[in-house]
Amino acid sequence: RKEVEQDPGPFNVPEGATVAFNCTYSNSASQSFFWYRQDCRKEPKLLMSVYSSGNEDGRFTAQLNRASQYISLLIRDSKLSDSATYLCVVTPTSGTYKYIFGTGTRLKVLA
Amino acid sequence: NAGVTQTPKFRILKIGQSMTLQCTQDMNHNYMYWYRQDPGMGLKLIYYSVGAGITDKGEVPNGYNVSRSTTEDFPLRLELAAPSQTSVYFCASSYQYNEQFFGPGTRLTVL
């Protein structure tokens, strides 16, 4: 089993739609969780951190389910500019500094 | 703050040549990382550093070397370039286990 798994997509959705991505992780001792956004041929940029209680930033909502070992990202009212690859990132357990990146989920928002 | 800067942005090398990819951060982060990303693939950790004078191997260190003489700088050295090292190289930094900030990347082609 991969340490972090994501559905690669692509997810093709119309403008205004709501779309959700899930990401599963294998190590129950993982400490912190993030969603990053990567545009084509650009560097990854932090979209939001994921907290145990769930958190929201405008149209974006992130959830963490430690019992089932997954995190989710919900995007409401999709915009054309949301088209990108979304990377799930899990930080290391104690004793290692390796951040685990998922391979990403591609989203394409259609006009 | 400039954040994380990388030079050069693009480079073409011939097989067997060597080069150094530069990375500098001005956020006083203690942790720094080098990743490579092949087309359509996820990020792979090459080397990381948890502070000046301390470096360690990641998943794919063969063919690369690093040094960390200051908090700000973390250069990546390629010795005897091979076509398999054609990739996009990203440098990143973080304050311990917090979110990573990425540089804009160096696109390297080895012919």
XYZ file of N, CA, C and O in Angstrom, chain A residues 31-32 34 36 38 40-46 49 87 89 91-99 101-103, chain B residues 10 31 33 35 37 40-43 45 48 50 59 90 94-105 107:
216
model
N 1.624 13.260 11.583
C 1.394 14.376 12.496
C 0.555 15.506 11.911
O -0.332 16.011 12.565
N 0.892 15.952 10.714
C 0.222 17.109 10.143
C -0.142 16.828 8.706
O 0.454 15.973 8.055
N -1.702 18.581 4.875
C -1.865 19.792 4.077
C -2.465 19.442 2.730
O -2.285 18.338 2.221
N -1.951 21.059 -1.056
C -1.216 21.986 -1.900
C -1.873 22.013 -3.274
O -2.482 21.036 -3.707
N -0.918 22.736 -7.355
C 0.173 22.881 -8.315
C -0.390 23.149 -9.699
O -1.106 22.314 -10.250
N 0.239 23.854 -13.796
C 1.112 23.194 -14.763
C 2.478 23.888 -14.824
O 2.555 25.105 -15.025
N 3.541 23.110 -14.626
C 4.919 23.582 -14.745
C 5.278 24.651 -13.711
O 6.187 25.446 -13.914
N 4.528 24.665 -12.604
C 4.827 25.613 -11.531
C 5.125 24.864 -10.234
O 4.912 23.650 -10.150
N 5.577 25.618 -9.240
C 5.850 24.979 -7.964
C 4.566 24.753 -7.170
O 3.590 25.499 -7.330
N 4.562 23.737 -6.295
C 3.402 23.549 -5.412
C 3.274 24.733 -4.454
O 4.278 25.278 -3.981
N 2.020 25.102 -4.197
C 1.768 26.189 -3.249
C 0.736 25.728 -2.239
O -0.229 25.039 -2.590
N 0.945 26.118 -0.992
C 0.035 25.708 0.063
C -1.367 26.259 -0.191
O -1.550 27.462 -0.372
N -3.884 24.118 5.413
C -3.570 23.055 6.364
C -4.868 22.349 6.728
O -5.964 22.890 6.520
N -2.464 18.419 -4.450
C -1.569 17.453 -3.803
C -1.909 17.316 -2.328
O -2.028 18.312 -1.616
N -0.554 16.171 1.277
C 0.766 16.059 1.902
C 0.602 15.681 3.369
O -0.190 16.300 4.084
N 2.818 14.956 6.916
C 4.150 15.161 7.488
C 4.579 13.937 8.277
O 3.770 13.117 8.665
N 5.877 13.880 8.518
C 6.467 12.665 9.069
C 6.073 12.408 10.510
O 5.671 13.286 11.238
N 6.211 11.180 10.865
C 6.138 10.804 12.269
C 7.472 11.173 12.913
O 8.403 11.599 12.232
N 7.576 11.052 14.180
C 8.802 11.431 14.864
C 9.973 10.577 14.368
O 9.807 9.419 14.006
N 11.138 11.184 14.301
C 12.335 10.452 13.898
C 12.657 10.528 12.425
O 13.675 10.031 11.990
N 11.790 11.121 11.645
C 12.095 11.287 10.219
C 11.516 12.608 9.757
O 10.510 13.063 10.275
N 12.153 13.204 8.776
C 11.733 14.524 8.325
C 11.139 14.479 6.930
O 11.064 15.458 6.249
N 10.722 13.300 6.519
C 10.252 13.118 5.164
C 8.775 13.461 5.058
O 7.936 12.795 5.646
N 8.456 14.483 4.292
C 7.071 14.804 3.984
C 6.633 13.873 2.869
O 7.323 13.706 1.882
N 4.280 13.170 -0.163
C 3.399 13.825 -1.132
C 2.612 12.777 -1.904
O 3.182 11.797 -2.390
N 1.329 13.020 -2.052
C 0.565 12.218 -2.989
C 0.916 12.636 -4.413
O 1.541 13.677 -4.636
N 0.514 11.818 -5.377
C 0.828 12.129 -6.770
C -0.131 13.155 -7.354
O 0.085 13.646 -8.460
N 16.384 27.520 -16.034
C 16.492 26.502 -17.079
C 17.974 26.188 -17.295
O 18.821 27.061 -17.148
N 14.628 23.797 8.265
C 14.587 22.630 7.391
C 14.574 23.052 5.934
O 13.840 23.980 5.558
N 14.893 21.272 1.717
C 14.689 20.033 0.978
C 14.974 20.244 -0.509
O 14.745 21.341 -1.035
N 13.731 18.335 -4.103
C 12.868 17.361 -4.743
C 13.118 17.390 -6.241
O 13.522 18.398 -6.796
N 10.820 16.339 -9.833
C 9.503 15.953 -10.317
C 9.614 15.656 -11.806
O 9.872 16.550 -12.606
N 4.407 14.327 -15.187
C 3.252 13.534 -14.806
C 3.414 12.718 -13.539
O 2.564 11.878 -13.231
N 4.473 12.974 -12.806
C 4.755 12.178 -11.607
C 4.742 13.060 -10.360
O 4.700 14.284 -10.445
N 4.805 12.400 -9.210
C 4.844 13.127 -7.956
C 6.247 13.581 -7.603
O 7.218 13.309 -8.309
N 6.340 14.274 -6.492
C 7.629 14.766 -6.013
C 8.410 13.649 -5.337
O 7.852 12.890 -4.547
N 11.890 13.024 -2.984
C 12.872 13.704 -2.154
C 14.278 13.215 -2.491
O 14.546 12.010 -2.470
N 17.693 16.247 2.183
C 17.124 17.238 3.071
C 18.150 17.630 4.127
O 19.166 16.954 4.306
N 18.285 19.535 8.200
C 17.541 20.052 9.340
C 18.270 21.210 10.010
O 17.800 21.710 11.041
N 14.804 9.789 -0.891
C 14.482 8.583 -1.651
C 15.430 8.319 -2.814
O 15.709 7.172 -3.147
N 12.880 21.125 -7.494
C 12.307 22.108 -6.581
C 13.048 22.070 -5.252
O 13.278 21.002 -4.684
N 11.053 24.825 5.368
C 9.965 24.861 6.351
C 10.552 25.145 7.722
O 11.744 24.942 7.960
N 9.665 25.617 8.603
C 10.044 25.712 10.002
C 9.561 24.435 10.678
O 8.352 24.263 10.889
N 10.447 23.539 10.910
C 10.150 22.228 11.487
C 9.038 21.552 10.706
O 9.109 21.456 9.491
N 7.974 21.071 11.343
C 6.966 20.287 10.637
C 5.834 21.125 10.074
O 4.783 20.610 9.723
N 6.034 22.433 9.990
C 5.013 23.279 9.383
C 5.054 23.179 7.870
O 5.853 22.440 7.302
N 4.185 23.930 7.213
C 4.085 23.820 5.763
C 5.395 24.172 5.079
O 6.168 25.002 5.540
N 5.634 23.525 3.943
C 6.822 23.781 3.139
C 6.526 24.885 2.135
O 5.440 24.965 1.565
N 7.528 25.713 1.911
C 7.462 26.752 0.892
C 8.448 26.365 -0.212
O 9.595 26.036 0.071
N 7.967 26.421 -1.439
C 8.763 25.960 -2.575
C 9.318 27.118 -3.390
O 8.686 28.177 -3.513
N 10.482 26.876 -3.957
C 11.017 27.775 -4.960
C 10.358 27.523 -6.309
O 9.618 26.540 -6.471
N 10.641 28.376 -7.309
C 9.978 28.267 -8.620
C 10.476 27.114 -9.478
O 9.895 26.814 -10.503
N 11.554 26.461 -9.067
C 12.028 25.286 -9.800
C 13.119 25.593 -10.806
O 13.259 26.721 -11.297
N 14.391 23.829 -14.404
C 14.119 22.811 -15.422
C 15.413 22.397 -16.080
O 16.047 23.208 -16.753
